Amino acid sequence: MPSTHIFDLPPEIIIRILKELDEQSVGRLKVVSRYLNTIIQKHGSALAKQAVYLAVLREKELIVERFLRRNRWEDYKYAVSEWLTDTSVLRQLAYAKVDTLRFQLTLPEEDVVELARRIDALKLSVFQVCFSECKLSSKSITSLIAVLRPQQISIEFDPFFNGVTVEALCRDDSFREINTLNLVNSQMTDNSLGLITAEHLNVYETSRLTLKGLRHILLEWYSGKRNIQDYLLSITERFVPGRVFHGLPSRQRSVIAWELKNSTGVLHVTIIGPELSFVKFFGITKLNCLTTCIQKRS
């Protein structure tokens, strides 16, 4: 039987062949010809999804970073005329497995709402969303979070962040439902810390947390009203570490480490100071401890 060139095959046969290929092979075929690239873009939802480690959305540019085998990385840059009209770029992201999506742009609130609507229509979802060097409103950020449904959020606050605060973000259910938060220069207050329900929380650099705020979340954990897996909080207020545990059944393990127990588990607390204090919480449930002991015995 004579050999047949792939371009001589009917489109439906080419699609069946593409469905049998892995994501890297599909990615290589995109650069073979415009014809194949058009077919892949049109039927991308039915093909193997390409793994994207990081996608950065800028004003007129999309940067895509992909991880290849043997510690190889590839960066691609795509020019974007307008995010609200050039939907082909968003469609390609929807056809990929995106680990982290970072926003580095300035858009009016009404444009972000429309962008969020288009993202929702494409069913684009990511593991982590980052906001860095942005000028977006609180409503814009929560609109994007609601449609992307990430498991983790990282936000770098700056003076040009359009007045966005942790308190304003916590008014939206989509933000409060996130289980892992990384906040940089958030100027977090005791009140905003009390509003956060995430089990994994990192507050880096400047904040306005005080001894009162630390005691409040410890009391919440002790009474079973707050779940803590791991917290890392930076605090600029000077305080005596021992006062954090006043009136609580705690045990000091070392100069910087304490242990607190409640009916469900153990909370390990490390405080390093004094000028800029770093407070580390690490919670272990009794169920996890029991499972670990059983596994060791078996």
Tab-separated table of C-alpha atoms in Angstrom:
chain	number	residue	atom	x	y	z
A	1	MET	CA	0.000	0.000	0.000
A	2	PRO	CA	1.572	3.330	-1.034
A	3	SER	CA	2.353	5.813	1.702
A	4	THR	CA	0.068	8.804	2.160
A	5	HIS	CA	1.103	12.275	3.253
A	6	ILE	CA	-0.782	13.595	6.246
A	7	PHE	CA	-1.943	16.619	4.235
A	8	ASP	CA	-3.704	14.254	1.787
A	9	LEU	CA	-5.866	12.788	4.547
A	10	PRO	CA	-9.389	14.030	5.290
A	11	PRO	CA	-9.576	16.420	8.276
A	12	GLU	CA	-11.578	13.922	10.361
A	13	ILE	CA	-8.784	11.329	9.960
A	14	ILE	CA	-6.153	13.906	10.948
A	15	ILE	CA	-8.172	14.724	14.064
A	16	ARG	CA	-8.350	11.030	15.003
A	17	ILE	CA	-4.564	10.804	14.653
A	18	LEU	CA	-4.045	13.935	16.755
A	19	LYS	CA	-6.215	12.485	19.528
A	20	GLU	CA	-3.739	9.615	19.904
A	21	LEU	CA	-0.739	11.923	20.456
A	22	ASP	CA	0.590	13.247	23.754
A	23	GLU	CA	0.619	16.952	24.559
A	24	GLN	CA	4.238	17.537	23.515
A	25	SER	CA	3.731	15.909	20.110
A	26	VAL	CA	0.640	18.019	19.522
A	27	GLY	CA	2.638	21.118	20.450
A	28	ARG	CA	5.380	20.285	17.937
A	29	LEU	CA	2.868	19.730	15.129
A	30	LYS	CA	1.488	23.234	15.609
A	31	VAL	CA	4.629	24.687	14.022
A	32	VAL	CA	4.677	22.287	11.046
A	33	SER	CA	2.145	24.239	9.000
A	34	ARG	CA	-0.672	26.743	9.294
A	35	TYR	CA	-3.093	24.037	8.179
A	36	LEU	CA	-2.243	21.737	11.091
A	37	ASN	CA	-2.119	24.650	13.501
A	38	THR	CA	-5.630	25.688	12.446
A	39	ILE	CA	-6.970	22.159	12.993
A	40	ILE	CA	-5.305	21.919	16.410
A	41	GLN	CA	-6.669	25.289	17.519
A	42	LYS	CA	-10.173	24.451	16.295
A	43	HIS	CA	-10.310	21.043	18.009
A	44	GLY	CA	-8.038	21.815	20.968
A	45	SER	CA	-10.652	20.843	23.547
A	46	ALA	CA	-10.621	17.236	22.281
A	47	LEU	CA	-6.818	16.880	22.173
A	48	ALA	CA	-4.226	16.278	24.893
A	49	LYS	CA	-3.851	19.414	26.995
A	50	GLN	CA	-0.432	21.058	27.037
A	51	ALA	CA	1.046	21.648	30.486
A	52	VAL	CA	1.730	25.343	31.123
A	53	TYR	CA	3.725	26.130	34.260
A	54	LEU	CA	3.158	29.894	34.114
A	55	ALA	CA	1.077	32.220	31.951
A	56	VAL	CA	1.540	35.979	32.414
A	57	LEU	CA	-1.113	38.368	31.093
A	58	ARG	CA	0.302	41.837	30.406
A	59	GLU	CA	-1.095	44.897	28.654
A	60	LYS	CA	-0.282	43.808	25.079
A	61	GLU	CA	1.495	40.536	25.661
A	62	LEU	CA	1.038	36.976	26.870
A	63	ILE	CA	4.069	35.072	28.183
A	64	VAL	CA	3.780	31.296	28.445
A	65	GLU	CA	6.378	29.212	30.281
A	66	ARG	CA	6.278	25.464	29.719
A	67	PHE	CA	8.250	22.730	31.452
A	68	LEU	CA	9.692	20.054	29.196
A	69	ARG	CA	11.464	16.825	30.003
A	70	ARG	CA	14.994	16.733	31.447
A	71	ASN	CA	14.723	20.106	33.201
A	72	ARG	CA	14.167	22.005	29.972
A	73	TRP	CA	12.086	25.153	29.977
A	74	GLU	CA	10.585	27.035	27.052
A	75	ASP	CA	9.234	30.572	27.031
A	76	TYR	CA	6.848	31.881	24.403
A	77	LYS	CA	5.700	35.463	23.917
A	78	TYR	CA	2.515	36.319	22.059
A	79	ALA	CA	1.491	39.818	21.033
A	80	VAL	CA	-2.096	40.624	21.987
A	81	SER	CA	-3.908	43.494	20.313
A	82	GLU	CA	-6.800	43.668	22.774
A	83	TRP	CA	-7.858	41.217	25.478
A	84	LEU	CA	-11.564	41.817	24.886
A	85	THR	CA	-11.385	41.243	21.108
A	86	ASP	CA	-8.531	38.748	20.696
A	87	THR	CA	-10.279	35.690	22.152
A	88	SER	CA	-8.000	33.190	20.373
A	89	VAL	CA	-5.337	33.628	23.071
A	90	LEU	CA	-7.781	32.911	25.890
A	91	ARG	CA	-9.070	29.915	23.954
A	92	GLN	CA	-5.568	28.453	23.754
A	93	LEU	CA	-5.166	28.860	27.518
A	94	ALA	CA	-8.480	27.081	28.027
A	95	TYR	CA	-7.122	24.124	26.035
A	96	ALA	CA	-4.062	23.867	28.317
A	97	LYS	CA	-3.426	22.709	31.874
A	98	VAL	CA	-2.325	25.991	33.442
A	99	ASP	CA	-0.633	25.778	36.830
A	100	THR	CA	-0.224	29.514	37.519
A	101	LEU	CA	-1.903	32.479	35.840
A	102	ARG	CA	-0.407	35.877	36.665
A	103	PHE	CA	-2.081	39.206	35.950
A	104	GLN	CA	0.231	42.183	35.327
A	105	LEU	CA	-2.024	44.725	33.680
A	106	THR	CA	-4.261	47.734	34.110
A	107	LEU	CA	-7.891	47.459	33.031
A	108	PRO	CA	-11.039	49.409	33.880
A	109	GLU	CA	-13.549	47.558	36.023
A	110	GLU	CA	-16.113	47.202	33.217
A	111	ASP	CA	-13.480	45.642	30.925
A	112	VAL	CA	-12.428	43.146	33.607
A	113	VAL	CA	-16.053	42.097	34.127
A	114	GLU	CA	-16.330	41.400	30.390
A	115	LEU	CA	-12.993	39.556	30.418
A	116	ALA	CA	-14.212	37.436	33.334
A	117	ARG	CA	-17.404	36.623	31.422
A	118	ARG	CA	-15.376	35.348	28.459
A	119	ILE	CA	-13.077	33.315	30.700
A	120	ASP	CA	-16.122	31.747	32.326
A	121	ALA	CA	-17.583	30.865	28.913
A	122	LEU	CA	-14.350	29.059	27.994
A	123	LYS	CA	-14.342	27.140	31.319
A	124	LEU	CA	-10.729	28.143	31.941
A	125	SER	CA	-9.513	27.017	35.361
A	126	VAL	CA	-6.071	27.192	36.970
A	127	PHE	CA	-4.371	25.978	40.140
A	128	GLN	CA	-2.984	29.357	41.243
A	129	VAL	CA	-3.777	32.969	40.386
A	130	CYS	CA	-1.286	35.797	41.033
A	131	PHE	CA	-1.862	39.549	40.953
A	132	SER	CA	1.371	41.533	40.656
A	133	GLU	CA	2.080	45.057	39.379
A	134	CYS	CA	-1.630	45.483	38.665
A	135	LYS	CA	-4.045	48.364	38.812
A	136	LEU	CA	-7.337	46.591	39.407
A	137	SER	CA	-10.266	47.231	41.724
A	138	SER	CA	-11.435	44.832	44.422
A	139	LYS	CA	-14.469	43.915	42.305
A	140	SER	CA	-12.198	43.186	39.332
A	141	ILE	CA	-10.023	40.839	41.369
A	142	THR	CA	-12.921	38.952	42.922
A	143	SER	CA	-14.644	38.683	39.516
A	144	LEU	CA	-11.572	36.940	38.084
A	145	ILE	CA	-11.224	34.715	41.146
A	146	ALA	CA	-14.876	33.651	40.907
A	147	VAL	CA	-14.591	32.423	37.299
A	148	LEU	CA	-11.091	30.913	37.519
A	149	ARG	CA	-11.828	28.969	40.724
A	150	PRO	CA	-8.161	28.635	41.833
A	151	GLN	CA	-6.993	26.644	44.818
A	152	GLN	CA	-4.329	29.212	45.700
A	153	ILE	CA	-4.009	33.002	45.399
A	154	SER	CA	-0.953	35.269	45.606
A	155	ILE	CA	-1.355	39.057	45.761
A	156	GLU	CA	1.387	41.697	45.830
A	157	PHE	CA	-0.102	44.917	47.165
A	158	ASP	CA	1.405	48.277	46.153
A	159	PRO	CA	0.411	51.983	46.269
A	160	PHE	CA	-0.986	51.766	42.720
A	161	PHE	CA	-3.301	48.867	43.554
A	162	ASN	CA	-6.376	51.095	43.330
A	163	GLY	CA	-7.194	51.026	47.039
A	164	VAL	CA	-7.549	47.250	47.277
A	165	THR	CA	-7.443	45.945	50.859
A	166	VAL	CA	-7.812	42.533	52.457
A	167	GLU	CA	-11.011	43.708	54.168
A	168	ALA	CA	-12.547	44.667	50.812
A	169	LEU	CA	-11.610	41.324	49.250
A	170	CYS	CA	-13.035	39.384	52.210
A	171	ARG	CA	-16.489	40.804	51.509
A	172	ASP	CA	-16.707	38.443	48.534
A	173	ASP	CA	-17.454	34.745	49.058
A	174	SER	CA	-15.123	33.665	46.231
A	175	PHE	CA	-12.125	35.126	48.089
A	176	ARG	CA	-13.086	33.735	51.501
A	177	GLU	CA	-13.443	30.245	50.028
A	178	ILE	CA	-9.777	30.110	48.939
A	179	ASN	CA	-7.852	27.736	51.194
A	180	THR	CA	-4.308	29.001	50.462
A	181	LEU	CA	-3.369	32.702	50.473
A	182	ASN	CA	-0.001	34.410	49.922
A	183	LEU	CA	-0.161	38.151	50.648
A	184	VAL	CA	2.762	40.569	50.195
A	185	ASN	CA	2.765	44.107	51.651
A	186	SER	CA	-0.911	43.723	52.506
A	187	GLN	CA	-0.841	46.068	55.523
A	188	MET	CA	-3.025	43.409	57.135
A	189	THR	CA	-4.810	44.411	60.332
A	190	ASP	CA	-6.121	42.310	63.204
A	191	ASN	CA	-9.637	42.750	61.849
A	192	SER	CA	-8.765	41.489	58.352
A	193	LEU	CA	-6.880	38.517	59.814
A	194	GLY	CA	-10.024	37.575	61.703
A	195	LEU	CA	-12.033	37.645	58.448
A	196	ILE	CA	-9.745	35.197	56.640
A	197	THR	CA	-10.784	31.541	56.790
A	198	ALA	CA	-7.903	30.003	54.782
A	199	GLU	CA	-6.072	27.090	56.413
A	200	HIS	CA	-2.796	28.013	54.661
A	201	LEU	CA	-1.775	31.666	55.005
A	202	ASN	CA	1.474	33.539	54.337
A	203	VAL	CA	1.701	37.263	55.159
A	204	TYR	CA	5.040	38.613	53.929
A	205	GLU	CA	6.799	41.933	54.559
A	206	THR	CA	4.794	44.828	56.023
A	207	SER	CA	1.631	44.262	58.048
A	208	ARG	CA	-0.170	45.934	60.948
A	209	LEU	CA	-0.834	42.816	62.985
A	210	THR	CA	-0.572	43.084	66.767
A	211	LEU	CA	-0.454	40.825	69.804
A	212	LYS	CA	-4.236	41.145	70.091
A	213	GLY	CA	-4.745	39.730	66.599
A	214	LEU	CA	-2.448	36.774	67.267
A	215	ARG	CA	-4.249	35.919	70.494
A	216	HIS	CA	-7.602	36.158	68.726
A	217	ILE	CA	-6.787	33.502	66.107
A	218	LEU	CA	-5.180	31.284	68.772
A	219	LEU	CA	-8.357	31.475	70.848
A	220	GLU	CA	-10.416	30.685	67.746
A	221	TRP	CA	-8.254	27.634	67.024
A	222	TYR	CA	-8.372	26.493	70.657
A	223	SER	CA	-12.182	26.705	70.710
A	224	GLY	CA	-12.472	24.839	67.394
A	225	LYS	CA	-13.695	27.838	65.376
A	226	ARG	CA	-10.617	28.042	63.105
A	227	ASN	CA	-8.642	25.421	61.189
A	228	ILE	CA	-4.909	26.101	60.843
A	229	GLN	CA	-2.637	23.931	58.725
A	230	ASP	CA	0.230	26.392	58.381
A	231	TYR	CA	0.467	30.161	58.866
A	232	LEU	CA	3.503	32.409	58.418
A	233	LEU	CA	2.883	35.958	59.640
A	234	SER	CA	5.277	38.905	59.661
A	235	ILE	CA	4.648	41.407	62.467
A	236	THR	CA	6.400	44.742	62.952
A	237	GLU	CA	5.019	45.418	66.461
A	238	ARG	CA	7.381	44.547	69.299
A	239	PHE	CA	5.861	42.166	71.845
A	240	VAL	CA	6.852	39.591	74.453
A	241	PRO	CA	6.263	36.133	72.890
A	242	GLY	CA	5.118	34.572	76.155
A	243	ARG	CA	2.167	36.976	76.369
A	244	VAL	CA	0.645	35.415	73.241
A	245	PHE	CA	-0.185	32.262	75.217
A	246	HIS	CA	-1.338	33.909	78.461
A	247	GLY	CA	-4.269	31.913	79.876
A	248	LEU	CA	-3.938	29.136	77.277
A	249	PRO	CA	-2.745	25.570	78.084
A	250	SER	CA	0.563	25.842	76.255
A	251	ARG	CA	4.008	24.309	76.693
A	252	GLN	CA	7.267	26.007	75.761
A	253	ARG	CA	9.469	23.603	73.792
A	254	SER	CA	12.454	25.940	73.314
A	255	VAL	CA	13.386	29.616	73.362
A	256	ILE	CA	11.363	30.249	70.188
A	257	ALA	CA	8.896	27.328	70.077
A	258	TRP	CA	5.608	26.622	71.873
A	259	GLU	CA	2.998	23.906	71.692
A	260	LEU	CA	-0.741	24.367	72.145
A	261	LYS	CA	-3.354	21.584	72.309
A	262	ASN	CA	-7.105	21.438	71.904
A	263	SER	CA	-9.620	18.591	71.571
A	264	THR	CA	-8.757	17.905	67.918
A	265	GLY	CA	-5.014	18.377	67.559
A	266	VAL	CA	-1.754	20.133	68.323
A	267	LEU	CA	-0.615	23.562	67.158
A	268	HIS	CA	3.127	24.263	66.989
A	269	VAL	CA	4.053	27.945	67.161
A	270	THR	CA	7.465	29.462	66.424
A	271	ILE	CA	8.152	33.158	67.117
A	272	ILE	CA	11.353	34.814	65.876
A	273	GLY	CA	11.921	38.538	66.592
A	274	PRO	CA	12.106	41.131	68.002
A	275	GLU	CA	12.366	43.966	65.417
A	276	LEU	CA	10.455	42.122	62.693
A	277	SER	CA	8.806	39.061	64.157
A	278	PHE	CA	7.967	35.987	62.119
A	279	VAL	CA	5.265	33.821	63.655
A	280	LYS	CA	4.899	30.306	62.277
A	281	PHE	CA	1.860	28.133	63.051
A	282	PHE	CA	1.859	24.463	62.133
A	283	GLY	CA	-1.218	22.423	62.990
A	284	ILE	CA	-1.416	18.641	63.312
A	285	THR	CA	-4.766	16.940	63.862
A	286	LYS	CA	-4.967	13.958	66.187
A	287	LEU	CA	-6.385	11.898	63.321
A	288	ASN	CA	-3.229	12.528	61.284
A	289	CYS	CA	-1.042	11.633	64.272
A	290	LEU	CA	-2.973	8.381	64.777
A	291	THR	CA	-2.669	7.472	61.083
A	292	THR	CA	1.089	8.125	61.154
A	293	CYS	CA	1.561	5.914	64.226
A	294	ILE	CA	-0.433	3.060	62.651
A	295	GLN	CA	1.599	3.278	59.443
A	296	LYS	CA	4.877	3.153	61.389
A	297	ARG	CA	3.757	0.101	63.386
A	298	SER	CA	2.631	-1.744	60.269
